[in-house]
Amino acid sequence: MSVPKPTEGELEILQVIWEHGPSTVRFVNDQLSTQKKVGYTTTLKLMQIMADKGLLRRDTTGKTHIYDSAVSQQKTQQQLIDKLAVTAFGGSAMKLVMQALGNKKSTQKEIDEIRAFLDQLEGGEK
Amino acid sequence: MSVPKPTEGELEILQVIWEHGPSTVRFVNDQLSTQKKVGYTTTLKLMQIMADKGLLRRDTTGKTHIYDSAVSQQKTQQQLIDKLAVTAFGGSAMKLVMQALGNKKSTQKEIDEIRAFLDQLEGGEK
DNA sequence: AATATTCTACGAAGAATTTCGTAAAAAGTT
DNA sequence: AACTTTTTACGAAATTCTTCGTAGAATATT
């Protein structure tokens, strides 16, 4: 297999890196620590494992290693959506979308955004 | 905590029960077996655990126990979407929806469905 | 009634994930 | 240079999830 689906803990790390770009373990751990209690070596270990798996790339030239994402945010998100669609929505991404829209107090602005997005989808069809 | 988030294996079982209603272990196992190889006692054990967790209810009056879902399909699906939104979309369900719509070759019919759904959302606002 | 089949209960092995302690290397400080 | 801090490496414990073997109870079959 190529790159495995990230686990939940791994996703938390990916999100930090997707948002802030290449980061040190220290930085990622600081970010995670604002959300939950987590030891430094725990984060380190996870990131090392992720590098082994191919989820992260690391630059070991400097004193402190710099980790960067080796997977695209969009591809990963799509992978997770597809997985959820299969495991919880009988394979229907549309049902998933409906559910996400339905049980959500969407603002008028959001609804308009979706409409615009749909228009765009129709326009750019191939 | 009340009812925990179902695991992947548990979701497969829930889907069978959501679709077919109250079921025996035998039936659920037969259904799962059409998708993947799985031992009878494996399914049994999982369903027993799910009953302990509060994901399933069971009727033990008869010879063979009958299991029914103790969690609503819709609530569970929403729970999973919310979780995915948080762990992979920075908490934004809208981003999740966009992604789901975007990287999906949506048919015209599906797009129209979503539009109708949005109209309905606006109409039934409180 | 004896035999065979089906089902539940139990426990435990296996696998994947998460956590962290300890030690050594590297860098910074006094 | 000696000391402190930071970082990496390693391994293993703890947790959660999954799988299944075995035994015994319940039911059905011959």
Coordinates of C-alpha atoms (C1' of nucleotides) in Angstrom, one line a residue:
Chain A
M1 CA 0.0 0.0 0.0
S2 CA 1.1 3.6 -0.5
V3 CA 0.3 5.9 2.3
P4 CA -2.0 4.6 5.1
K5 CA -5.0 6.4 6.4
P6 CA -3.8 8.6 9.3
T7 CA -5.1 7.7 12.8
E8 CA -6.9 10.2 14.9
G9 CA -3.8 11.3 16.8
E10 CA -1.9 11.6 13.5
L11 CA -4.6 13.8 12.1
E12 CA -4.2 16.2 14.9
I13 CA -0.6 16.6 14.1
L14 CA -1.3 16.9 10.4
Q15 CA -3.7 19.7 11.0
V16 CA -1.1 21.7 12.9
I17 CA 1.3 21.3 10.0
W18 CA -1.2 22.0 7.3
E19 CA -2.1 25.2 9.1
H20 CA 1.4 26.4 10.0
G21 CA 3.7 24.7 7.6
P22 CA 6.9 22.8 8.4
S23 CA 7.3 22.6 12.1
T24 CA 9.4 21.2 14.9
V25 CA 8.2 18.6 17.4
R26 CA 8.3 21.3 20.0
F27 CA 6.0 23.6 18.1
V28 CA 3.5 20.9 17.2
N29 CA 3.5 19.7 20.8
D30 CA 2.9 23.3 22.0
Q31 CA 0.0 23.6 19.7
L32 CA -1.5 20.3 20.7
S33 CA -1.1 21.2 24.3
T34 CA -3.5 24.0 24.0
Q35 CA -6.2 21.5 23.2
K36 CA -5.2 18.5 25.5
K37 CA -2.6 17.2 27.8
V38 CA 0.1 15.5 25.9
G39 CA 3.7 14.7 26.7
Y40 CA 6.5 15.9 24.5
T41 CA 7.9 12.4 23.8
T42 CA 4.5 11.2 22.9
T43 CA 4.3 13.8 20.1
L44 CA 7.8 13.0 19.1
K45 CA 7.2 9.3 18.9
L46 CA 4.0 9.8 16.9
M47 CA 5.8 12.1 14.4
Q48 CA 8.6 9.7 14.0
I49 CA 6.1 6.9 13.3
M50 CA 4.4 9.2 10.8
A51 CA 7.7 9.8 9.0
D52 CA 8.2 6.1 8.8
K53 CA 4.7 5.6 7.4
G54 CA 5.3 8.3 4.8
L55 CA 2.8 10.8 6.3
L56 CA 5.5 13.2 7.1
R57 CA 8.8 14.2 5.6
R58 CA 11.6 15.4 7.8
D59 CA 14.7 17.5 7.4
T60 CA 17.4 16.3 9.7
T61 CA 20.2 18.6 8.6
G62 CA 19.8 21.1 11.3
K63 CA 20.1 20.7 15.0
T64 CA 16.4 20.3 15.4
H65 CA 14.5 18.2 12.9
I66 CA 11.8 19.9 10.8
Y67 CA 8.8 17.9 9.8
D68 CA 6.6 18.7 6.9
S69 CA 3.5 17.0 5.6
A70 CA 4.1 14.4 2.9
V71 CA 0.4 14.1 2.1
S72 CA -1.9 16.7 0.6
Q73 CA -4.6 18.1 2.9
Q74 CA -7.2 17.8 0.2
K75 CA -6.4 14.2 -0.7
T76 CA -6.4 13.2 2.9
Q77 CA -9.7 14.9 3.6
Q78 CA -11.3 13.3 0.6
Q79 CA -10.0 9.9 1.7
L80 CA -11.6 10.4 5.1
I81 CA -14.9 11.5 3.6
D82 CA -15.0 8.6 1.3
K83 CA -14.3 6.3 4.2
L84 CA -17.0 7.8 6.3
A85 CA -19.4 7.7 3.4
V86 CA -18.8 3.9 3.2
T87 CA -18.8 3.0 6.8
A88 CA -21.7 5.2 7.9
F89 CA -23.7 6.3 4.9
G90 CA -23.9 3.1 2.9
G91 CA -21.5 4.5 0.4
S92 CA -23.5 7.6 -0.4
A93 CA -21.5 10.9 -0.2
M94 CA -24.7 12.7 -1.0
K95 CA -26.4 11.4 2.0
L96 CA -23.5 12.5 4.0
V97 CA -23.7 16.0 2.6
M98 CA -27.4 16.2 3.3
Q99 CA -26.9 15.1 6.9
A100 CA -24.1 17.6 7.4
L101 CA -26.2 20.4 6.0
G102 CA -29.4 19.3 7.8
N103 CA -28.5 19.0 11.4
K104 CA -26.5 22.1 11.3
K105 CA -27.9 25.6 12.0
S106 CA -26.6 27.0 8.7
T107 CA -26.4 30.7 8.4
Q108 CA -27.9 32.4 5.3
K109 CA -24.4 33.3 4.3
E110 CA -23.3 29.6 4.4
I111 CA -26.3 28.5 2.3
D112 CA -25.5 31.2 -0.2
E113 CA -21.9 30.0 -0.4
I114 CA -23.0 26.5 -1.1
R115 CA -25.3 27.8 -3.9
A116 CA -22.5 29.7 -5.4
F117 CA -20.4 26.6 -5.1
L118 CA -23.0 24.5 -6.9
D119 CA -23.2 27.1 -9.7
Q120 CA -19.5 26.8 -10.1
L121 CA -19.6 23.1 -10.2
E122 CA -22.1 23.2 -13.0
G123 CA -20.1 25.7 -14.9
G124 CA -16.8 24.0 -14.7
E125 CA -18.1 20.6 -15.8
K126 CA -16.2 18.5 -18.3
Chain B
M1 CA -20.0 9.7 29.2
S2 CA -23.2 8.5 27.7
V3 CA -22.8 6.4 24.6
P4 CA -19.4 6.2 23.0
K5 CA -18.6 6.7 19.4
P6 CA -18.9 3.3 17.6
T7 CA -15.7 1.9 16.2
E8 CA -15.4 0.9 12.6
G9 CA -16.4 -2.7 13.2
E10 CA -19.3 -1.6 15.3
L11 CA -20.5 0.7 12.6
E12 CA -20.7 -2.2 10.2
I13 CA -23.0 -4.0 12.6
L14 CA -25.1 -0.9 13.2
Q15 CA -25.6 -0.5 9.5
V16 CA -27.0 -3.9 9.1
I17 CA -29.4 -3.4 12.0
W18 CA -30.4 0.1 10.9
E19 CA -31.3 -1.4 7.5
H20 CA -33.0 -4.6 8.5
G21 CA -34.2 -3.9 12.0
P22 CA -33.8 -6.1 15.1
S23 CA -31.6 -9.0 14.2
T24 CA -29.9 -12.1 15.5
V25 CA -26.2 -12.6 15.6
R26 CA -26.5 -15.2 12.9
F27 CA -28.3 -12.8 10.6
V28 CA -25.9 -10.0 11.1
N29 CA -22.9 -12.3 10.6
D30 CA -24.4 -13.6 7.4
Q31 CA -24.8 -10.0 6.1
L32 CA -21.3 -9.1 7.1
S33 CA -20.0 -12.3 5.5
T34 CA -21.1 -11.1 2.1
Q35 CA -18.7 -8.2 2.5
K36 CA -15.7 -9.8 4.3
K37 CA -14.6 -12.9 6.0
V38 CA -15.6 -12.8 9.6
G39 CA -16.1 -15.6 12.2
Y40 CA -19.4 -16.1 14.0
T41 CA -18.0 -15.7 17.4
T42 CA -16.3 -12.5 16.4
T43 CA -19.6 -11.0 15.5
L44 CA -21.1 -12.3 18.6
K45 CA -18.4 -10.9 20.8
L46 CA -18.6 -7.5 19.1
M47 CA -22.4 -7.4 19.6
Q48 CA -22.1 -8.3 23.2
I49 CA -19.6 -5.6 23.7
M50 CA -21.9 -3.2 21.9
A51 CA -24.7 -4.1 24.2
D52 CA -22.5 -3.5 27.2
K53 CA -21.5 -0.1 25.8
G54 CA -25.1 0.8 25.2
L55 CA -24.9 0.8 21.5
L56 CA -27.3 -2.1 21.2
R57 CA -30.2 -3.4 23.2
R58 CA -30.9 -7.1 23.4
D59 CA -33.9 -9.2 24.1
T60 CA -32.8 -12.4 25.8
T61 CA -36.3 -13.9 26.4
G62 CA -36.2 -16.2 23.5
K63 CA -33.9 -19.0 22.7
T64 CA -31.8 -16.8 20.4
H65 CA -31.1 -13.3 21.4
I66 CA -32.4 -10.5 19.4
Y67 CA -30.3 -7.3 19.1
D68 CA -31.7 -3.9 18.2
S69 CA -30.0 -0.6 17.8
A70 CA -30.0 1.6 20.9
V71 CA -28.7 4.6 19.1
S72 CA -30.4 6.6 16.3
Q73 CA -28.9 6.3 12.9
Q74 CA -29.2 10.1 12.4
K75 CA -27.6 11.0 15.7
T76 CA -24.8 8.6 15.1
Q77 CA -24.1 9.9 11.7
Q78 CA -24.2 13.4 12.9
Q79 CA -21.8 12.5 15.7
L80 CA -19.4 11.1 13.2
I81 CA -19.6 14.1 10.9
D82 CA -19.0 16.4 13.7
K83 CA -16.0 14.4 14.8
L84 CA -14.6 14.4 11.3
A85 CA -15.2 18.1 11.0
V86 CA -13.2 18.7 14.1
T87 CA -10.3 16.2 13.4
A88 CA -9.8 17.0 9.7
F89 CA -11.6 20.2 8.8
G90 CA -10.6 22.5 11.7
G91 CA -14.1 22.3 13.0
S92 CA -15.8 23.5 9.9
A93 CA -18.7 21.4 8.7
M94 CA -19.1 23.7 5.7
K95 CA -15.6 23.0 4.6
L96 CA -16.4 19.3 4.9
V97 CA -19.4 19.7 2.7
M98 CA -17.6 21.7 0.1
Q99 CA -14.9 19.1 -0.1
A100 CA -17.4 16.3 -0.3
L101 CA -19.2 18.1 -3.2
G102 CA -16.1 19.2 -4.9
N103 CA -14.0 16.1 -5.4
K104 CA -17.0 14.2 -6.4
K105 CA -18.3 13.9 -9.9
S106 CA -21.8 15.0 -9.0
T107 CA -24.6 14.4 -11.4
Q108 CA -27.0 17.2 -12.4
K109 CA -29.7 15.4 -10.5
E110 CA -27.7 15.4 -7.4
I111 CA -26.9 19.1 -7.7
D112 CA -30.5 19.8 -8.1
E113 CA -31.3 17.7 -5.1
I114 CA -29.0 19.7 -3.0
R115 CA -30.5 23.0 -4.3
A116 CA -34.0 21.8 -3.4
F117 CA -32.6 20.8 0.0
L118 CA -31.2 24.2 0.5
D119 CA -34.5 25.8 -0.4
Q120 CA -36.1 23.7 2.2
L121 CA -33.6 24.6 4.8
E122 CA -34.3 28.3 4.2
G123 CA -38.0 27.8 4.3
G124 CA -38.2 25.8 7.5
E125 CA -36.0 28.2 9.5
K126 CA -36.8 29.1 13.1
Chain C
dA1 C1' -32.6 -41.0 24.9
dA2 C1' -28.6 -40.3 22.3
dT3 C1' -26.5 -37.5 18.9
dA4 C1' -25.9 -33.4 16.3
dT5 C1' -26.4 -28.5 15.7
dT6 C1' -26.8 -23.8 17.2
dC7 C1' -26.0 -20.4 20.4
dT8 C1' -24.0 -17.9 24.4
dA9 C1' -20.3 -17.0 27.7
dC10 C1' -15.7 -16.5 28.7
dG11 C1' -11.1 -15.6 28.2
dA12 C1' -7.4 -14.7 26.0
dA13 C1' -4.3 -13.9 22.0
dG14 C1' -3.1 -10.5 18.3
dA15 C1' -2.9 -6.1 16.3
dA16 C1' -3.0 -1.3 16.2
dT17 C1' -2.6 2.9 18.7
dT18 C1' -1.1 5.8 22.3
dT19 C1' 1.6 7.0 26.0
dC20 C1' 5.8 7.8 28.4
dG21 C1' 10.3 6.7 30.9
dT22 C1' 15.1 6.5 30.3
dA23 C1' 19.4 7.3 28.1
dA24 C1' 22.4 9.4 25.0
dA25 C1' 23.6 13.0 21.8
dA26 C1' 23.5 17.9 20.7
dA27 C1' 23.3 22.6 21.9
dG28 C1' 23.3 26.4 24.9
dT29 C1' 24.8 28.7 29.4
dT30 C1' 27.6 30.0 33.2
Chain D
dA1 C1' 35.3 23.1 30.8
dA2 C1' 31.4 21.9 33.8
dC3 C1' 26.6 22.2 34.0
dT4 C1' 21.9 22.8 32.3
dT5 C1' 18.5 22.4 28.8
dT6 C1' 16.7 20.5 24.6
dT7 C1' 16.3 17.0 21.5
dT8 C1' 16.4 12.5 19.5
dA9 C1' 16.3 7.4 19.9
dC10 C1' 14.7 3.3 21.8
dG11 C1' 11.9 0.3 24.0
dA12 C1' 8.3 -1.0 26.4
dA13 C1' 3.9 -0.5 29.0
dA14 C1' -1.0 0.8 28.7
dT15 C1' -5.1 1.1 26.0
dT16 C1' -8.3 0.0 22.6
dC17 C1' -10.0 -2.8 19.1
dT18 C1' -10.4 -7.2 16.7
dT19 C1' -10.4 -12.0 16.3
dC20 C1' -11.2 -16.5 17.6
dG21 C1' -10.8 -21.1 20.3
dT22 C1' -13.1 -23.7 23.8
dA23 C1' -16.7 -25.0 26.8
dG24 C1' -21.1 -25.5 28.2
dA25 C1' -26.1 -24.5 27.7
dA26 C1' -30.1 -24.8 24.8
dT27 C1' -32.4 -26.6 21.0
dA28 C1' -33.3 -29.7 17.2
dT29 C1' -32.7 -34.2 14.9
dT30 C1' -32.5 -39.1 14.5

